Short mmCIF file of C-alpha atoms in Angstrom, two decimals:
data_model
loop_
_atom_site.label_atom_id
_atom_site.label_comp_id
_atom_site.label_asym_id
_atom_site.label_seq_id
_atom_site.Cartn_x
_atom_site.Cartn_y
_atom_site.Cartn_z
CA UNK A 797 143.67 53.38 58.30
CA UNK A 798 141.95 50.11 59.16
CA UNK A 799 138.55 51.70 58.54
CA UNK A 800 139.56 52.86 55.05
CA UNK A 801 141.03 49.48 54.25
CA UNK A 802 137.78 47.80 55.35
CA UNK A 803 135.73 50.18 53.17
CA UNK A 804 137.96 49.39 50.18
CA UNK A 805 137.69 45.64 50.76
CA UNK A 806 133.90 45.86 51.03
CA UNK A 807 133.70 47.89 47.82
CA UNK A 808 135.92 45.47 45.88
CA UNK A 809 133.91 42.53 47.25
CA UNK A 810 130.73 44.30 46.13
CA UNK A 811 132.17 44.44 42.60
CA UNK A 812 133.01 40.71 42.61
CA UNK A 813 129.52 39.83 43.90
CA UNK A 814 127.97 41.95 41.12
CA UNK A 815 130.26 40.35 38.53
CA UNK A 816 129.13 36.87 39.61
CA UNK A 817 125.47 37.85 39.49
CA UNK A 818 125.94 39.52 36.08
CA UNK A 819 127.61 36.28 34.90
CA UNK A 820 130.84 37.89 33.74
CA UNK A 821 133.86 35.62 33.46
CA UNK A 822 137.03 36.48 35.33
CA UNK A 823 138.92 39.22 33.54
CA UNK A 824 142.00 37.91 31.74
CA UNK A 825 143.35 41.36 30.84
CA UNK A 826 143.30 44.83 32.28
CA UNK A 827 141.14 45.92 29.35
CA UNK A 828 138.51 43.34 30.35
CA UNK A 829 138.70 44.39 34.00
CA UNK A 830 138.38 48.04 32.98
CA UNK A 831 135.29 47.16 30.89
CA UNK A 832 133.72 45.18 33.76
CA UNK A 833 134.40 47.95 36.27
CA UNK A 834 132.86 50.45 33.85
CA UNK A 835 129.75 48.30 33.57
CA UNK A 836 129.64 48.00 37.37
CA UNK A 837 129.87 51.78 37.73
CA UNK A 838 127.10 52.17 35.17
CA UNK A 839 124.98 49.67 37.13
CA UNK A 840 125.57 51.55 40.40
CA UNK A 841 124.72 54.86 38.73
CA UNK A 842 121.48 53.56 37.26
CA UNK A 843 120.56 51.91 40.55
CA UNK A 844 121.20 55.24 42.37
CA UNK A 845 123.78 53.79 44.73
CA UNK A 846 126.12 56.03 46.77
CA UNK A 847 128.94 57.63 44.79
CA UNK A 848 131.33 56.64 47.58
CA UNK A 849 130.95 53.00 46.57
CA UNK A 850 132.52 53.79 43.20
CA UNK A 851 135.39 55.80 44.61
CA UNK A 852 136.11 53.14 47.21
CA UNK A 853 135.99 50.38 44.61
CA UNK A 854 138.44 52.10 42.27
CA UNK A 855 140.69 53.11 45.16
CA UNK A 856 140.58 49.54 46.45
CA UNK A 857 141.64 48.08 43.13
CA UNK A 858 144.43 50.64 42.83
CA UNK A 859 145.62 49.94 46.35
CA UNK A 860 145.37 46.15 46.44
CA UNK A 861 146.33 45.56 42.78
CA UNK A 862 149.00 48.16 42.10
CA UNK A 863 149.10 47.46 38.36
CA UNK A 864 145.53 48.85 38.18
CA UNK A 865 146.82 52.34 38.88
CA UNK A 866 147.53 52.90 35.19
CA UNK A 867 145.05 50.53 33.59
CA UNK A 868 141.53 51.65 34.55
CA UNK A 869 141.05 54.69 32.31
CA UNK A 870 137.48 53.96 31.20
CA UNK A 871 136.27 53.13 34.71
CA UNK A 872 137.94 56.31 36.00
CA UNK A 873 136.22 58.34 33.28
CA UNK A 874 132.84 56.82 34.17
CA UNK A 875 133.43 57.73 37.80
CA UNK A 876 134.36 61.33 36.94
CA UNK A 877 131.33 61.68 34.67
CA UNK A 878 129.05 60.38 37.42
CA UNK A 879 130.44 62.87 39.90
CA UNK A 880 130.01 65.72 37.39
CA UNK A 881 126.43 64.69 36.61
CA UNK A 882 125.38 64.32 40.24
CA UNK A 883 124.11 67.46 41.91
CA UNK A 884 125.18 67.70 45.51
CA UNK A 885 122.46 68.75 47.93
CA UNK A 886 123.56 70.29 51.18
CA UNK A 887 121.68 69.24 54.29
CA UNK A 888 119.42 71.90 55.73
CA UNK A 889 120.88 73.44 58.86
CA UNK A 890 118.85 73.31 62.03
CA UNK A 891 116.82 76.44 62.66
CA UNK A 892 117.19 78.26 65.99
CA UNK A 893 113.61 77.26 66.87
CA UNK A 894 114.42 73.59 66.24
CA UNK A 895 117.54 73.77 68.43
CA UNK A 896 115.56 75.49 71.21
CA UNK A 897 112.87 72.81 70.99
CA UNK A 898 115.45 70.02 71.17
CA UNK A 899 117.22 71.67 74.12
CA UNK A 900 113.89 72.20 75.91
CA UNK A 901 112.97 68.56 75.43
CA UNK A 902 116.36 67.43 76.77
CA UNK A 903 116.05 69.67 79.81
CA UNK A 904 112.52 68.47 80.57
CA UNK A 905 113.73 64.89 80.22
CA UNK A 906 116.36 65.52 82.91
CA UNK A 907 119.28 66.00 80.51
CA UNK A 908 119.99 69.63 81.49
CA UNK A 909 123.72 69.57 80.75
CA UNK A 910 123.14 68.10 77.30
CA UNK A 911 120.42 70.68 76.55
CA UNK A 912 122.64 73.57 77.62
CA UNK A 913 125.53 72.09 75.66
CA UNK A 914 123.39 71.93 72.55
CA UNK A 915 122.46 75.61 72.94
CA UNK A 916 126.09 76.61 73.53
CA UNK A 917 127.33 74.63 70.51
CA UNK A 918 124.71 76.14 68.24
CA UNK A 919 125.03 79.72 69.46
CA UNK A 920 128.81 79.79 69.78
CA UNK A 921 129.52 77.60 66.72
CA UNK A 922 131.55 75.30 68.94
CA UNK A 923 132.99 71.98 67.93
CA UNK A 924 131.93 69.05 70.09
CA UNK A 925 135.47 68.67 71.42
CA UNK A 926 135.54 72.32 72.45
CA UNK A 927 132.30 71.86 74.36
CA UNK A 928 133.46 68.67 76.06
CA UNK A 929 136.71 70.31 77.19
CA UNK A 930 134.96 73.50 78.36
CA UNK A 931 135.27 74.03 82.13
CA UNK A 932 133.15 76.27 84.34
CA UNK A 933 136.07 78.61 85.09
CA UNK A 934 136.42 79.21 81.32
CA UNK A 935 132.93 80.74 81.15
CA UNK A 936 133.06 84.42 82.10
CA UNK A 937 129.67 85.88 82.92
CA UNK A 938 129.67 89.61 82.09
CA UNK A 939 125.99 90.47 82.44
CA UNK A 940 122.55 88.98 81.72
CA UNK A 941 123.00 88.90 77.96
CA UNK A 942 126.76 88.63 77.69
CA UNK A 943 129.23 85.83 78.43
CA UNK A 944 132.71 85.08 77.11
CA UNK A 945 133.90 81.49 76.68
CA UNK A 946 137.64 80.84 76.71
CA UNK A 947 138.63 77.91 74.50
CA UNK A 948 142.22 76.94 75.36
CA UNK A 949 142.01 73.57 73.56
CA UNK A 950 140.46 74.70 70.28
CA UNK A 951 142.07 74.00 66.90
CA UNK A 952 143.07 77.64 66.51
CA UNK A 953 144.58 77.75 69.99
CA UNK A 954 146.69 74.69 69.26
CA UNK A 955 147.95 76.21 66.00
CA UNK A 956 148.49 79.76 67.24
CA UNK A 957 149.39 79.06 70.82
CA UNK A 958 146.79 81.50 72.19
CA UNK A 959 143.32 80.59 73.47
CA UNK A 960 140.36 81.49 71.33
CA UNK A 961 137.32 83.32 72.70
CA UNK A 962 133.63 83.09 71.88
CA UNK A 963 131.19 85.78 72.89
CA UNK A 964 127.61 84.73 73.61
CA UNK A 965 125.15 87.64 73.46
CA UNK A 966 121.82 85.97 74.13
CA UNK A 967 119.94 86.40 77.40
CA UNK A 968 118.24 82.99 77.11
CA UNK A 969 121.56 81.18 76.75
CA UNK A 970 123.59 83.21 79.27
#
């Protein structure tokens, strides 16, 4: 896509800017380019830059300079080692109390539909698209603490051809 191509171009440009600042000469061979890219990866690692910069840089070289697909073994190894050495930390999910506080704030600020949507998304594990497409006639009120949402445009419904259902069993939300 255009966005991916732009990311790759930015990453390759970032490498060339670093190479100029590090006073490396232009690489005459693939071995020299591989060495320079390895040094760049090492620099990014030590400077705690995003790992995506490395992947985009290597992917950019391999896409824009097709001969690089077979000639960047050392840089590829550095990238793999970095990814192995980096511990991924998952973002903390929002707690129910935090979601309730956010929804309350939105409702008090006059954004009632957004506040209710936030509660429905959190409680029913809805995707944003499912919430946006949800219509009033697709919400079936059963009793004070029980509602069924019909999701005719969900991913599963598109694959299986049948609408999916979500049951909300929370008196505050219903």
